[in-house]
């Protein structure tokens, strides 16, 4: 049976929304999805289109969303349409929309940087070595089962979140003399969320193409697409 996937991309170009999503379209097509690509969020206001969509893959960093668009997205997910994405394309989207933030359950706050004397004035100032730790839940969940803790050197997201998310992996920000916090802070790095009949998966690594091509990161994102897709009970 063919499933329908909607790829919605745009927003801040620093996250290369076109090239990033193009990495995953062959995976979707190879797994039997008919893929539709939209370059704006206007499609979220099209109730008929979303009702026929089994999975939405979003890569839209920052940007803005209208009230009818976010309402359409929320309605579709509640009715069973899956929703997933990575990095700022899903958890740093539409900062001014509290309804969107409630849907996703976590919001990027910052990515701590290197020691000031090591900074050169570009994005590399925020590329740090860190570990993603799989939680006990994550070790048995279909999205992350069999995945071991892994190391990255890229932006390490500090995420504000609520208790409705199911955390599959975390990352911990250490204390540093040049930062104002006084104890290590643990943030969710991969999480799922049930919203009505719908499933949501958020993966925070994914700033650049090389991170998305990391075998472990890519595996988590691709499994997240499959898991989030509308289930038979939501049809």
mmCIF file of N, CA, C and O in Angstrom, residues 13-72:
data_model
loop_
_atom_site.group_PDB
_atom_site.id
_atom_site.type_symbol
_atom_site.label_atom_id
_atom_site.label_comp_id
_atom_site.label_asym_id
_atom_site.label_seq_id
_atom_site.Cartn_x
_atom_site.Cartn_y
_atom_site.Cartn_z
ATOM 1 N N UNK A 13 18.187 29.633 5.611
ATOM 2 C CA UNK A 13 18.953 28.854 4.642
ATOM 3 C C UNK A 13 20.207 28.211 5.230
ATOM 4 O O UNK A 13 20.782 27.311 4.618
ATOM 5 N N UNK A 14 20.618 28.665 6.401
ATOM 6 C CA UNK A 14 21.812 28.085 7.013
ATOM 7 C C UNK A 14 21.703 26.603 7.280
ATOM 8 O O UNK A 14 22.728 25.899 7.376
ATOM 9 N N UNK A 15 20.482 26.102 7.412
ATOM 10 C CA UNK A 15 20.280 24.668 7.624
ATOM 11 C C UNK A 15 20.042 23.909 6.326
ATOM 12 O O UNK A 15 19.695 22.724 6.354
ATOM 13 N N UNK A 16 20.228 24.578 5.196
ATOM 14 C CA UNK A 16 20.160 23.952 3.873
ATOM 15 C C UNK A 16 18.913 23.072 3.727
ATOM 16 O O UNK A 16 19.012 21.857 3.482
ATOM 17 N N UNK A 17 17.728 23.652 3.867
ATOM 18 C CA UNK A 17 16.514 22.830 3.881
ATOM 19 C C UNK A 17 16.297 21.990 2.638
ATOM 20 O O UNK A 17 15.767 20.877 2.728
ATOM 21 N N UNK A 18 16.698 22.491 1.472
ATOM 22 C CA UNK A 18 16.498 21.706 0.256
ATOM 23 C C UNK A 18 17.452 20.523 0.224
ATOM 24 O O UNK A 18 17.039 19.362 0.074
ATOM 25 N N UNK A 19 18.739 20.782 0.379
ATOM 26 C CA UNK A 19 19.721 19.694 0.307
ATOM 27 C C UNK A 19 19.518 18.697 1.449
ATOM 28 O O UNK A 19 19.696 17.488 1.269
ATOM 29 N N UNK A 20 19.140 19.195 2.618
ATOM 30 C CA UNK A 20 18.944 18.298 3.759
ATOM 31 C C UNK A 20 17.768 17.349 3.513
ATOM 32 O O UNK A 20 17.879 16.131 3.742
ATOM 33 N N UNK A 21 16.651 17.878 3.053
ATOM 34 C CA UNK A 21 15.508 16.999 2.828
ATOM 35 C C UNK A 21 15.727 16.065 1.649
ATOM 36 O O UNK A 21 15.225 14.934 1.646
ATOM 37 N N UNK A 22 16.515 16.514 0.661
ATOM 38 C CA UNK A 22 16.783 15.648 -0.486
ATOM 39 C C UNK A 22 17.548 14.386 -0.068
ATOM 40 O O UNK A 22 17.499 13.363 -0.765
ATOM 41 N N UNK A 23 18.242 14.431 1.056
ATOM 42 C CA UNK A 23 18.940 13.241 1.549
ATOM 43 C C UNK A 23 17.963 12.122 1.878
ATOM 44 O O UNK A 23 18.312 10.934 1.777
ATOM 45 N N UNK A 24 16.741 12.486 2.292
ATOM 46 C CA UNK A 24 15.816 11.493 2.828
ATOM 47 C C UNK A 24 14.678 11.127 1.884
ATOM 48 O O UNK A 24 13.988 10.133 2.117
ATOM 49 N N UNK A 25 14.479 11.891 0.831
ATOM 50 C CA UNK A 25 13.397 11.574 -0.096
ATOM 51 C C UNK A 25 13.586 10.198 -0.738
ATOM 52 O O UNK A 25 12.620 9.421 -0.842
ATOM 53 N N UNK A 26 14.799 9.807 -1.172
ATOM 54 C CA UNK A 26 14.957 8.453 -1.730
ATOM 55 C C UNK A 26 14.605 7.359 -0.724
ATOM 56 O O UNK A 26 14.048 6.315 -1.110
ATOM 57 N N UNK A 27 14.908 7.582 0.567
ATOM 58 C CA UNK A 27 14.539 6.608 1.584
ATOM 59 C C UNK A 27 13.023 6.455 1.649
ATOM 60 O O UNK A 27 12.497 5.340 1.708
ATOM 61 N N UNK A 28 12.318 7.575 1.652
ATOM 62 C CA UNK A 28 10.862 7.514 1.704
ATOM 63 C C UNK A 28 10.305 6.798 0.479
ATOM 64 O O UNK A 28 9.459 5.901 0.600
ATOM 65 N N UNK A 29 10.780 7.179 -0.691
ATOM 66 C CA UNK A 29 10.277 6.557 -1.917
ATOM 67 C C UNK A 29 10.600 5.061 -1.936
ATOM 68 O O UNK A 29 9.776 4.252 -2.375
ATOM 69 N N UNK A 30 11.776 4.710 -1.447
ATOM 70 C CA UNK A 30 12.164 3.304 -1.405
ATOM 71 C C UNK A 30 11.349 2.478 -0.438
ATOM 72 O O UNK A 30 11.304 1.245 -0.536
ATOM 73 N N UNK A 31 10.691 3.155 0.499
ATOM 74 C CA UNK A 31 9.840 2.464 1.451
ATOM 75 C C UNK A 31 8.353 2.616 1.127
ATOM 76 O O UNK A 31 7.497 2.416 1.989
ATOM 77 N N UNK A 32 8.070 2.968 -0.115
ATOM 78 C CA UNK A 32 6.703 2.936 -0.593
ATOM 79 C C UNK A 32 5.887 4.190 -0.371
ATOM 80 O O UNK A 32 4.656 4.152 -0.462
ATOM 81 N N UNK A 33 6.553 5.316 -0.112
ATOM 82 C CA UNK A 33 5.830 6.570 0.073
ATOM 83 C C UNK A 33 5.751 7.327 -1.254
ATOM 84 O O UNK A 33 6.738 7.404 -1.990
ATOM 85 N N UNK A 34 4.599 7.897 -1.516
ATOM 86 C CA UNK A 34 4.481 8.896 -2.570
ATOM 87 C C UNK A 34 4.792 10.241 -1.920
ATOM 88 O O UNK A 34 4.111 10.650 -0.973
ATOM 89 N N UNK A 35 5.809 10.925 -2.405
ATOM 90 C CA UNK A 35 6.334 12.111 -1.733
ATOM 91 C C UNK A 35 5.895 13.379 -2.460
ATOM 92 O O UNK A 35 6.104 13.521 -3.666
ATOM 93 N N UNK A 36 5.331 14.288 -1.709
ATOM 94 C CA UNK A 36 4.986 15.628 -2.191
ATOM 95 C C UNK A 36 5.875 16.627 -1.463
ATOM 96 O O UNK A 36 6.051 16.515 -0.245
ATOM 97 N N UNK A 37 6.432 17.583 -2.168
ATOM 98 C CA UNK A 37 7.321 18.579 -1.567
ATOM 99 C C UNK A 37 6.689 19.950 -1.683
ATOM 100 O O UNK A 37 6.214 20.346 -2.765
ATOM 101 N N UNK A 38 6.680 20.684 -0.569
ATOM 102 C CA UNK A 38 6.178 22.051 -0.551
ATOM 103 C C UNK A 38 7.251 22.967 0.036
ATOM 104 O O UNK A 38 7.914 22.606 1.017
ATOM 105 N N UNK A 39 7.392 24.141 -0.565
ATOM 106 C CA UNK A 39 8.428 25.074 -0.147
ATOM 107 C C UNK A 39 7.927 26.118 0.854
ATOM 108 O O UNK A 39 8.683 26.981 1.276
ATOM 109 N N UNK A 40 6.658 26.054 1.232
ATOM 110 C CA UNK A 40 6.092 26.945 2.244
ATOM 111 C C UNK A 40 5.148 26.140 3.127
ATOM 112 O O UNK A 40 4.801 24.991 2.808
ATOM 113 N N UNK A 41 4.687 26.771 4.208
ATOM 114 C CA UNK A 41 3.745 26.113 5.111
ATOM 115 C C UNK A 41 2.295 26.364 4.730
ATOM 116 O O UNK A 41 1.388 25.994 5.483
ATOM 117 N N UNK A 42 2.050 26.959 3.583
ATOM 118 C CA UNK A 42 0.675 27.218 3.162
ATOM 119 C C UNK A 42 -0.150 25.928 3.087
ATOM 120 O O UNK A 42 -1.362 25.934 3.342
ATOM 121 N N UNK A 43 0.499 24.820 2.784
ATOM 122 C CA UNK A 43 -0.211 23.551 2.667
ATOM 123 C C UNK A 43 -0.849 23.134 3.981
ATOM 124 O O UNK A 43 -1.836 22.384 4.003
ATOM 125 N N UNK A 44 -0.339 23.609 5.104
ATOM 126 C CA UNK A 44 -0.913 23.229 6.389
ATOM 127 C C UNK A 44 -2.347 23.721 6.559
ATOM 128 O O UNK A 44 -3.085 23.198 7.398
ATOM 129 N N UNK A 45 -2.735 24.705 5.802
ATOM 130 C CA UNK A 45 -4.108 25.207 5.859
ATOM 131 C C UNK A 45 -5.042 24.452 4.914
ATOM 132 O O UNK A 45 -6.237 24.734 4.878
ATOM 133 N N UNK A 46 -4.517 23.475 4.191
ATOM 134 C CA UNK A 46 -5.301 22.680 3.254
ATOM 135 C C UNK A 46 -5.738 21.396 3.958
ATOM 136 O O UNK A 46 -5.021 20.392 3.961
ATOM 137 N N UNK A 47 -6.902 21.411 4.561
ATOM 138 C CA UNK A 47 -7.364 20.284 5.369
ATOM 139 C C UNK A 47 -7.473 19.003 4.559
ATOM 140 O O UNK A 47 -7.142 17.917 5.042
ATOM 141 N N UNK A 48 -7.914 19.111 3.322
ATOM 142 C CA UNK A 48 -8.071 17.914 2.492
ATOM 143 C C UNK A 48 -6.727 17.263 2.202
ATOM 144 O O UNK A 48 -6.581 16.040 2.282
ATOM 145 N N UNK A 49 -5.720 18.082 1.890
ATOM 146 C CA UNK A 49 -4.393 17.543 1.598
ATOM 147 C C UNK A 49 -3.791 16.871 2.821
ATOM 148 O O UNK A 49 -3.212 15.782 2.728
ATOM 149 N N UNK A 50 -3.924 17.496 3.971
ATOM 150 C CA UNK A 50 -3.329 16.923 5.176
ATOM 151 C C UNK A 50 -4.063 15.670 5.638
ATOM 152 O O UNK A 50 -3.449 14.744 6.161
ATOM 153 N N UNK A 51 -5.371 15.623 5.435
ATOM 154 C CA UNK A 51 -6.126 14.439 5.827
ATOM 155 C C UNK A 51 -5.682 13.218 5.030
ATOM 156 O O UNK A 51 -5.792 12.076 5.505
ATOM 157 N N UNK A 52 -5.170 13.445 3.820
ATOM 158 C CA UNK A 52 -4.708 12.346 2.971
ATOM 159 C C UNK A 52 -3.214 12.075 3.145
ATOM 160 O O UNK A 52 -2.650 11.258 2.422
ATOM 161 N N UNK A 53 -2.573 12.748 4.105
ATOM 162 C CA UNK A 53 -1.134 12.626 4.321
ATOM 163 C C UNK A 53 -0.863 11.736 5.528
ATOM 164 O O UNK A 53 -1.425 11.944 6.601
ATOM 165 N N UNK A 54 0.004 10.754 5.351
ATOM 166 C CA UNK A 54 0.338 9.835 6.442
ATOM 167 C C UNK A 54 1.524 10.314 7.267
ATOM 168 O O UNK A 54 1.667 9.931 8.431
ATOM 169 N N UNK A 55 2.381 11.130 6.661
ATOM 170 C CA UNK A 55 3.590 11.596 7.351
ATOM 171 C C UNK A 55 3.978 12.966 6.838
ATOM 172 O O UNK A 55 4.025 13.176 5.620
ATOM 173 N N UNK A 56 4.272 13.883 7.753
ATOM 174 C CA UNK A 56 4.845 15.185 7.402
ATOM 175 C C UNK A 56 6.284 15.210 7.901
ATOM 176 O O UNK A 56 6.552 14.947 9.077
ATOM 177 N N UNK A 57 7.209 15.531 7.003
ATOM 178 C CA UNK A 57 8.609 15.744 7.349
ATOM 179 C C UNK A 57 8.879 17.231 7.188
ATOM 180 O O UNK A 57 8.810 17.753 6.071
ATOM 181 N N UNK A 58 9.164 17.906 8.275
ATOM 182 C CA UNK A 58 9.321 19.366 8.228
ATOM 183 C C UNK A 58 10.776 19.765 8.451
ATOM 184 O O UNK A 58 11.446 19.268 9.352
ATOM 185 N N UNK A 59 11.246 20.684 7.607
ATOM 186 C CA UNK A 59 12.566 21.296 7.777
ATOM 187 C C UNK A 59 12.405 22.793 7.505
ATOM 188 O O UNK A 59 12.698 23.280 6.422
ATOM 189 N N UNK A 60 11.893 23.505 8.508
ATOM 190 C CA UNK A 60 11.636 24.943 8.392
ATOM 191 C C UNK A 60 12.161 25.603 9.672
ATOM 192 O O UNK A 60 11.503 25.561 10.713
ATOM 193 N N UNK A 61 13.332 26.177 9.596
ATOM 194 C CA UNK A 61 13.926 26.810 10.769
ATOM 195 C C UNK A 61 13.437 28.249 10.913
ATOM 196 O O UNK A 61 13.381 28.994 9.938
ATOM 197 N N UNK A 62 13.113 28.613 12.159
ATOM 198 C CA UNK A 62 12.598 29.945 12.470
ATOM 199 C C UNK A 62 11.382 30.227 11.583
ATOM 200 O O UNK A 62 10.466 29.448 11.559
ATOM 201 N N UNK A 63 11.351 31.328 10.860
ATOM 202 C CA UNK A 63 10.248 31.652 9.971
ATOM 203 C C UNK A 63 8.994 31.969 10.780
ATOM 204 O O UNK A 63 9.045 32.140 12.000
ATOM 205 N N UNK A 64 7.863 32.064 10.095
ATOM 206 C CA UNK A 64 6.586 32.378 10.723
ATOM 207 C C UNK A 64 5.515 31.451 10.167
ATOM 208 O O UNK A 64 5.637 30.908 9.072
ATOM 209 N N UNK A 65 4.452 31.310 10.946
ATOM 210 C CA UNK A 65 3.336 30.476 10.524
ATOM 211 C C UNK A 65 2.052 31.200 10.900
ATOM 212 O O UNK A 65 1.978 31.854 11.943
ATOM 213 N N UNK A 66 1.046 31.102 10.053
ATOM 214 C CA UNK A 66 -0.216 31.785 10.341
ATOM 215 C C UNK A 66 -1.071 30.935 11.276
ATOM 216 O O UNK A 66 -0.869 29.731 11.433
ATOM 217 N N UNK A 67 -2.069 31.562 11.848
ATOM 218 C CA UNK A 67 -2.950 30.856 12.761
ATOM 219 C C UNK A 67 -3.680 29.710 12.105
ATOM 220 O O UNK A 67 -3.818 28.624 12.690
ATOM 221 N N UNK A 68 -4.159 29.903 10.867
ATOM 222 C CA UNK A 68 -4.885 28.818 10.207
ATOM 223 C C UNK A 68 -3.952 27.692 9.797
ATOM 224 O O UNK A 68 -4.351 26.519 9.784
ATOM 225 N N UNK A 69 -2.688 28.015 9.516
ATOM 226 C CA UNK A 69 -1.737 26.966 9.151
ATOM 227 C C UNK A 69 -1.393 26.089 10.352
ATOM 228 O O UNK A 69 -1.401 24.854 10.251
ATOM 229 N N UNK A 70 -1.091 26.695 11.492
ATOM 230 C CA UNK A 70 -0.758 25.880 12.664
ATOM 231 C C UNK A 70 -1.974 25.122 13.153
ATOM 232 O O UNK A 70 -1.862 23.974 13.615
ATOM 233 N N UNK A 71 -3.154 25.705 13.031
ATOM 234 C CA UNK A 71 -4.368 24.986 13.415
ATOM 235 C C UNK A 71 -4.573 23.765 12.519
ATOM 236 O O UNK A 71 -4.960 22.686 12.995
ATOM 237 N N UNK A 72 -4.298 23.919 11.235
ATOM 238 C CA UNK A 72 -4.429 22.792 10.317
ATOM 239 C C UNK A 72 -3.441 21.690 10.622
ATOM 240 O O UNK A 72 -3.782 20.499 10.570
#
